Amino acid sequence: MRRFPDRLAVSVRGDRGIERTTYQQLDARAGAATAFLAARGVVAGDRCVLLAENSDRWCAAYLGILRLG
């Protein structure tokens, strides 16, 4: 993510057309997801589930969960 921050990471077709997310944006959103979960007491080893439609936010949430361990 840090090597190519402006390159396309995720492209999803949605109601508003094709939504494009760069690696830098994805990294920032994943960091926000990590902070959100950590603030609510989620720690390494906890189980998490993602129930959502395909989107860049789903990818960010998944990466945020992985960062917690």
Tab-separated table of N, CA and C in Angstrom:
chain	number	residue	atom	x	y	z
A	1	MET	N	0.810	-1.185	0.000
A	1	MET	CA	0.000	0.000	0.000
A	1	MET	C	0.860	1.257	0.000
A	2	ARG	N	1.959	1.203	0.679
A	2	ARG	CA	2.798	2.399	0.766
A	2	ARG	C	3.643	2.607	-0.486
A	3	ARG	N	3.852	1.539	-1.221
A	3	ARG	CA	4.681	1.633	-2.410
A	3	ARG	C	3.995	2.354	-3.563
A	4	PHE	N	2.702	2.135	-3.678
A	4	PHE	CA	1.934	2.726	-4.782
A	4	PHE	C	0.652	3.360	-4.248
A	5	PRO	N	0.753	4.412	-3.455
A	5	PRO	CA	-0.431	4.964	-2.781
A	5	PRO	C	-1.517	5.478	-3.716
A	6	ASP	N	-1.158	5.928	-4.899
A	6	ASP	CA	-2.144	6.510	-5.808
A	6	ASP	C	-2.703	5.528	-6.831
A	7	ARG	N	-2.240	4.287	-6.783
A	7	ARG	CA	-2.756	3.293	-7.727
A	7	ARG	C	-4.087	2.734	-7.255
A	8	LEU	N	-4.849	2.233	-8.196
A	8	LEU	CA	-6.162	1.656	-7.922
A	8	LEU	C	-6.018	0.355	-7.135
A	9	ALA	N	-6.719	0.286	-6.021
A	9	ALA	CA	-6.702	-0.918	-5.193
A	9	ALA	C	-7.994	-1.718	-5.363
A	10	VAL	N	-9.129	-1.006	-5.364
A	10	VAL	CA	-10.437	-1.654	-5.432
A	10	VAL	C	-11.327	-0.871	-6.384
A	11	SER	N	-12.053	-1.607	-7.206
A	11	SER	CA	-13.024	-0.997	-8.111
A	11	SER	C	-14.312	-1.810	-7.999
A	12	VAL	N	-15.401	-1.135	-7.606
A	12	VAL	CA	-16.673	-1.823	-7.381
A	12	VAL	C	-17.783	-1.085	-8.116
A	13	ARG	N	-18.607	-1.833	-8.821
A	13	ARG	CA	-19.756	-1.233	-9.503
A	13	ARG	C	-20.903	-1.150	-8.500
A	14	GLY	N	-21.402	0.060	-8.302
A	14	GLY	CA	-22.499	0.286	-7.357
A	14	GLY	C	-23.611	1.093	-7.987
A	15	ASP	N	-24.523	1.549	-7.160
A	15	ASP	CA	-25.663	2.335	-7.629
A	15	ASP	C	-25.231	3.643	-8.273
A	16	ARG	N	-24.105	4.177	-7.825
A	16	ARG	CA	-23.610	5.453	-8.343
A	16	ARG	C	-22.534	5.272	-9.414
A	17	GLY	N	-22.494	4.132	-10.030
A	17	GLY	CA	-21.477	3.860	-11.034
A	17	GLY	C	-20.315	3.091	-10.424
A	18	ILE	N	-19.188	3.179	-11.065
A	18	ILE	CA	-18.004	2.471	-10.585
A	18	ILE	C	-17.302	3.331	-9.541
A	19	GLU	N	-17.126	2.747	-8.360
A	19	GLU	CA	-16.429	3.423	-7.271
A	19	GLU	C	-14.992	2.919	-7.242
A	20	ARG	N	-14.052	3.837	-7.282
A	20	ARG	CA	-12.636	3.486	-7.313
A	20	ARG	C	-11.971	3.947	-6.022
A	21	THR	N	-11.118	3.094	-5.475
A	21	THR	CA	-10.421	3.395	-4.230
A	21	THR	C	-8.933	3.132	-4.427
A	22	THR	N	-8.107	4.105	-4.067
A	22	THR	CA	-6.659	3.932	-4.172
A	22	THR	C	-6.137	3.173	-2.954
A	23	TYR	N	-4.903	2.740	-3.048
A	23	TYR	CA	-4.276	2.056	-1.911
A	23	TYR	C	-4.188	2.979	-0.701
A	24	GLN	N	-3.903	4.247	-0.929
A	24	GLN	CA	-3.817	5.197	0.175
A	24	GLN	C	-5.171	5.339	0.876
A	25	GLN	N	-6.239	5.450	0.110
A	25	GLN	CA	-7.578	5.542	0.690
A	25	GLN	C	-7.943	4.266	1.432
A	26	LEU	N	-7.621	3.128	0.845
A	26	LEU	CA	-7.926	1.850	1.477
A	26	LEU	C	-7.159	1.704	2.784
A	27	ASP	N	-5.904	2.103	2.787
A	27	ASP	CA	-5.087	2.035	4.000
A	27	ASP	C	-5.684	2.914	5.102
A	28	ALA	N	-6.110	4.116	4.757
A	28	ALA	CA	-6.704	5.025	5.745
A	28	ALA	C	-8.004	4.444	6.304
A	29	ARG	N	-8.822	3.874	5.441
A	29	ARG	CA	-10.092	3.296	5.891
A	29	ARG	C	-9.864	2.053	6.733
A	30	ALA	N	-8.859	1.262	6.387
A	30	ALA	CA	-8.528	0.083	7.194
A	30	ALA	C	-8.040	0.520	8.577
A	31	GLY	N	-7.246	1.582	8.622
A	31	GLY	CA	-6.785	2.108	9.905
A	31	GLY	C	-7.945	2.595	10.756
A	32	ALA	N	-8.916	3.238	10.129
A	32	ALA	CA	-10.101	3.696	10.856
A	32	ALA	C	-10.906	2.506	11.377
A	33	ALA	N	-11.005	1.458	10.591
A	33	ALA	CA	-11.724	0.257	11.024
A	33	ALA	C	-11.010	-0.397	12.200
A	34	THR	N	-9.688	-0.456	12.144
A	34	THR	CA	-8.908	-1.014	13.250
A	34	THR	C	-9.148	-0.220	14.523
A	35	ALA	N	-9.081	1.091	14.426
A	35	ALA	CA	-9.290	1.953	15.590
A	35	ALA	C	-10.710	1.795	16.142
A	36	PHE	N	-11.696	1.720	15.258
A	36	PHE	CA	-13.092	1.547	15.667
A	36	PHE	C	-13.256	0.256	16.476
A	37	LEU	N	-12.716	-0.830	15.954
A	37	LEU	CA	-12.846	-2.125	16.633
A	37	LEU	C	-12.070	-2.151	17.949
A	38	ALA	N	-10.862	-1.625	17.939
A	38	ALA	CA	-10.032	-1.608	19.150
A	38	ALA	C	-10.698	-0.782	20.249
A	39	ALA	N	-11.333	0.312	19.884
A	39	ALA	CA	-12.021	1.164	20.863
A	39	ALA	C	-13.202	0.442	21.507
A	40	ARG	N	-13.690	-0.582	20.839
A	40	ARG	CA	-14.808	-1.350	21.367
A	40	ARG	C	-14.351	-2.659	22.015
A	41	GLY	N	-13.033	-2.781	22.221
A	41	GLY	CA	-12.507	-3.917	22.968
A	41	GLY	C	-12.160	-5.149	22.169
A	42	VAL	N	-12.196	-5.066	20.849
A	42	VAL	CA	-11.814	-6.218	20.021
A	42	VAL	C	-10.299	-6.354	20.069
A	43	VAL	N	-9.824	-7.567	20.360
A	43	VAL	CA	-8.385	-7.829	20.472
A	43	VAL	C	-8.015	-9.048	19.633
A	44	ALA	N	-6.719	-9.279	19.500
A	44	ALA	CA	-6.223	-10.431	18.747
A	44	ALA	C	-6.855	-11.711	19.281
A	45	GLY	N	-7.310	-12.542	18.372
A	45	GLY	CA	-7.928	-13.807	18.745
A	45	GLY	C	-9.445	-13.769	18.798
A	46	ASP	N	-10.014	-12.560	18.885
A	46	ASP	CA	-11.474	-12.445	18.854
A	46	ASP	C	-11.987	-12.822	17.469
A	47	ARG	N	-13.210	-13.262	17.425
A	47	ARG	CA	-13.825	-13.604	16.151
A	47	ARG	C	-14.689	-12.446	15.682
A	48	CYS	N	-14.625	-12.191	14.392
A	48	CYS	CA	-15.416	-11.123	13.775
A	48	CYS	C	-16.107	-11.690	12.546
A	49	VAL	N	-17.221	-11.107	12.208
A	49	VAL	CA	-17.934	-11.506	11.002
A	49	VAL	C	-18.277	-10.253	10.207
A	50	LEU	N	-18.212	-10.370	8.898
A	50	LEU	CA	-18.582	-9.271	8.003
A	50	LEU	C	-19.813	-9.688	7.216
A	51	LEU	N	-20.870	-8.934	7.371
A	51	LEU	CA	-22.090	-9.175	6.608
A	51	LEU	C	-22.408	-7.892	5.864
A	52	ALA	N	-22.022	-7.851	4.616
A	52	ALA	CA	-22.216	-6.636	3.833
A	52	ALA	C	-22.073	-6.947	2.351
A	53	GLU	N	-22.570	-6.037	1.542
A	53	GLU	CA	-22.383	-6.163	0.104
A	53	GLU	C	-20.931	-5.849	-0.246
A	54	ASN	N	-20.510	-6.288	-1.418
A	54	ASN	CA	-19.163	-5.988	-1.873
A	54	ASN	C	-18.976	-4.482	-1.994
A	55	SER	N	-17.897	-3.994	-1.408
A	55	SER	CA	-17.585	-2.574	-1.499
A	55	SER	C	-16.166	-2.352	-1.004
A	56	ASP	N	-15.672	-1.144	-1.216
A	56	ASP	CA	-14.358	-0.814	-0.687
A	56	ASP	C	-14.381	-0.809	0.840
A	57	ARG	N	-15.523	-0.489	1.429
A	57	ARG	CA	-15.639	-0.485	2.886
A	57	ARG	C	-15.533	-1.904	3.449
A	58	TRP	N	-16.049	-2.885	2.719
A	58	TRP	CA	-15.915	-4.280	3.135
A	58	TRP	C	-14.434	-4.657	3.164
A	59	CYS	N	-13.723	-4.296	2.112
A	59	CYS	CA	-12.279	-4.590	2.053
A	59	CYS	C	-11.540	-3.923	3.203
A	60	ALA	N	-11.878	-2.660	3.480
A	60	ALA	CA	-11.225	-1.925	4.568
A	60	ALA	C	-11.525	-2.570	5.912
A	61	ALA	N	-12.762	-2.988	6.125
A	61	ALA	CA	-13.123	-3.641	7.384
A	61	ALA	C	-12.350	-4.948	7.543
A	62	TYR	N	-12.253	-5.712	6.473
A	62	TYR	CA	-11.510	-6.978	6.508
A	62	TYR	C	-10.045	-6.732	6.861
A	63	LEU	N	-9.428	-5.764	6.203
A	63	LEU	CA	-8.033	-5.449	6.507
A	63	LEU	C	-7.880	-4.928	7.927
A	64	GLY	N	-8.849	-4.152	8.398
A	64	GLY	CA	-8.810	-3.666	9.775
A	64	GLY	C	-8.852	-4.797	10.783
A	65	ILE	N	-9.688	-5.787	10.511
A	65	ILE	CA	-9.770	-6.963	11.373
A	65	ILE	C	-8.448	-7.711	11.373
A	66	LEU	N	-7.855	-7.893	10.202
A	66	LEU	CA	-6.578	-8.600	10.112
A	66	LEU	C	-5.487	-7.890	10.894
A	67	ARG	N	-5.495	-6.567	10.873
A	67	ARG	CA	-4.487	-5.801	11.599
A	67	ARG	C	-4.561	-6.023	13.102
A	68	LEU	N	-5.738	-6.344	13.602
A	68	LEU	CA	-5.881	-6.606	15.027
A	68	LEU	C	-5.357	-7.993	15.419
A	69	GLY	N	-5.235	-8.843	14.423
A	69	GLY	CA	-4.708	-10.187	14.692
A	69	GLY	C	-5.794	-11.197	14.906
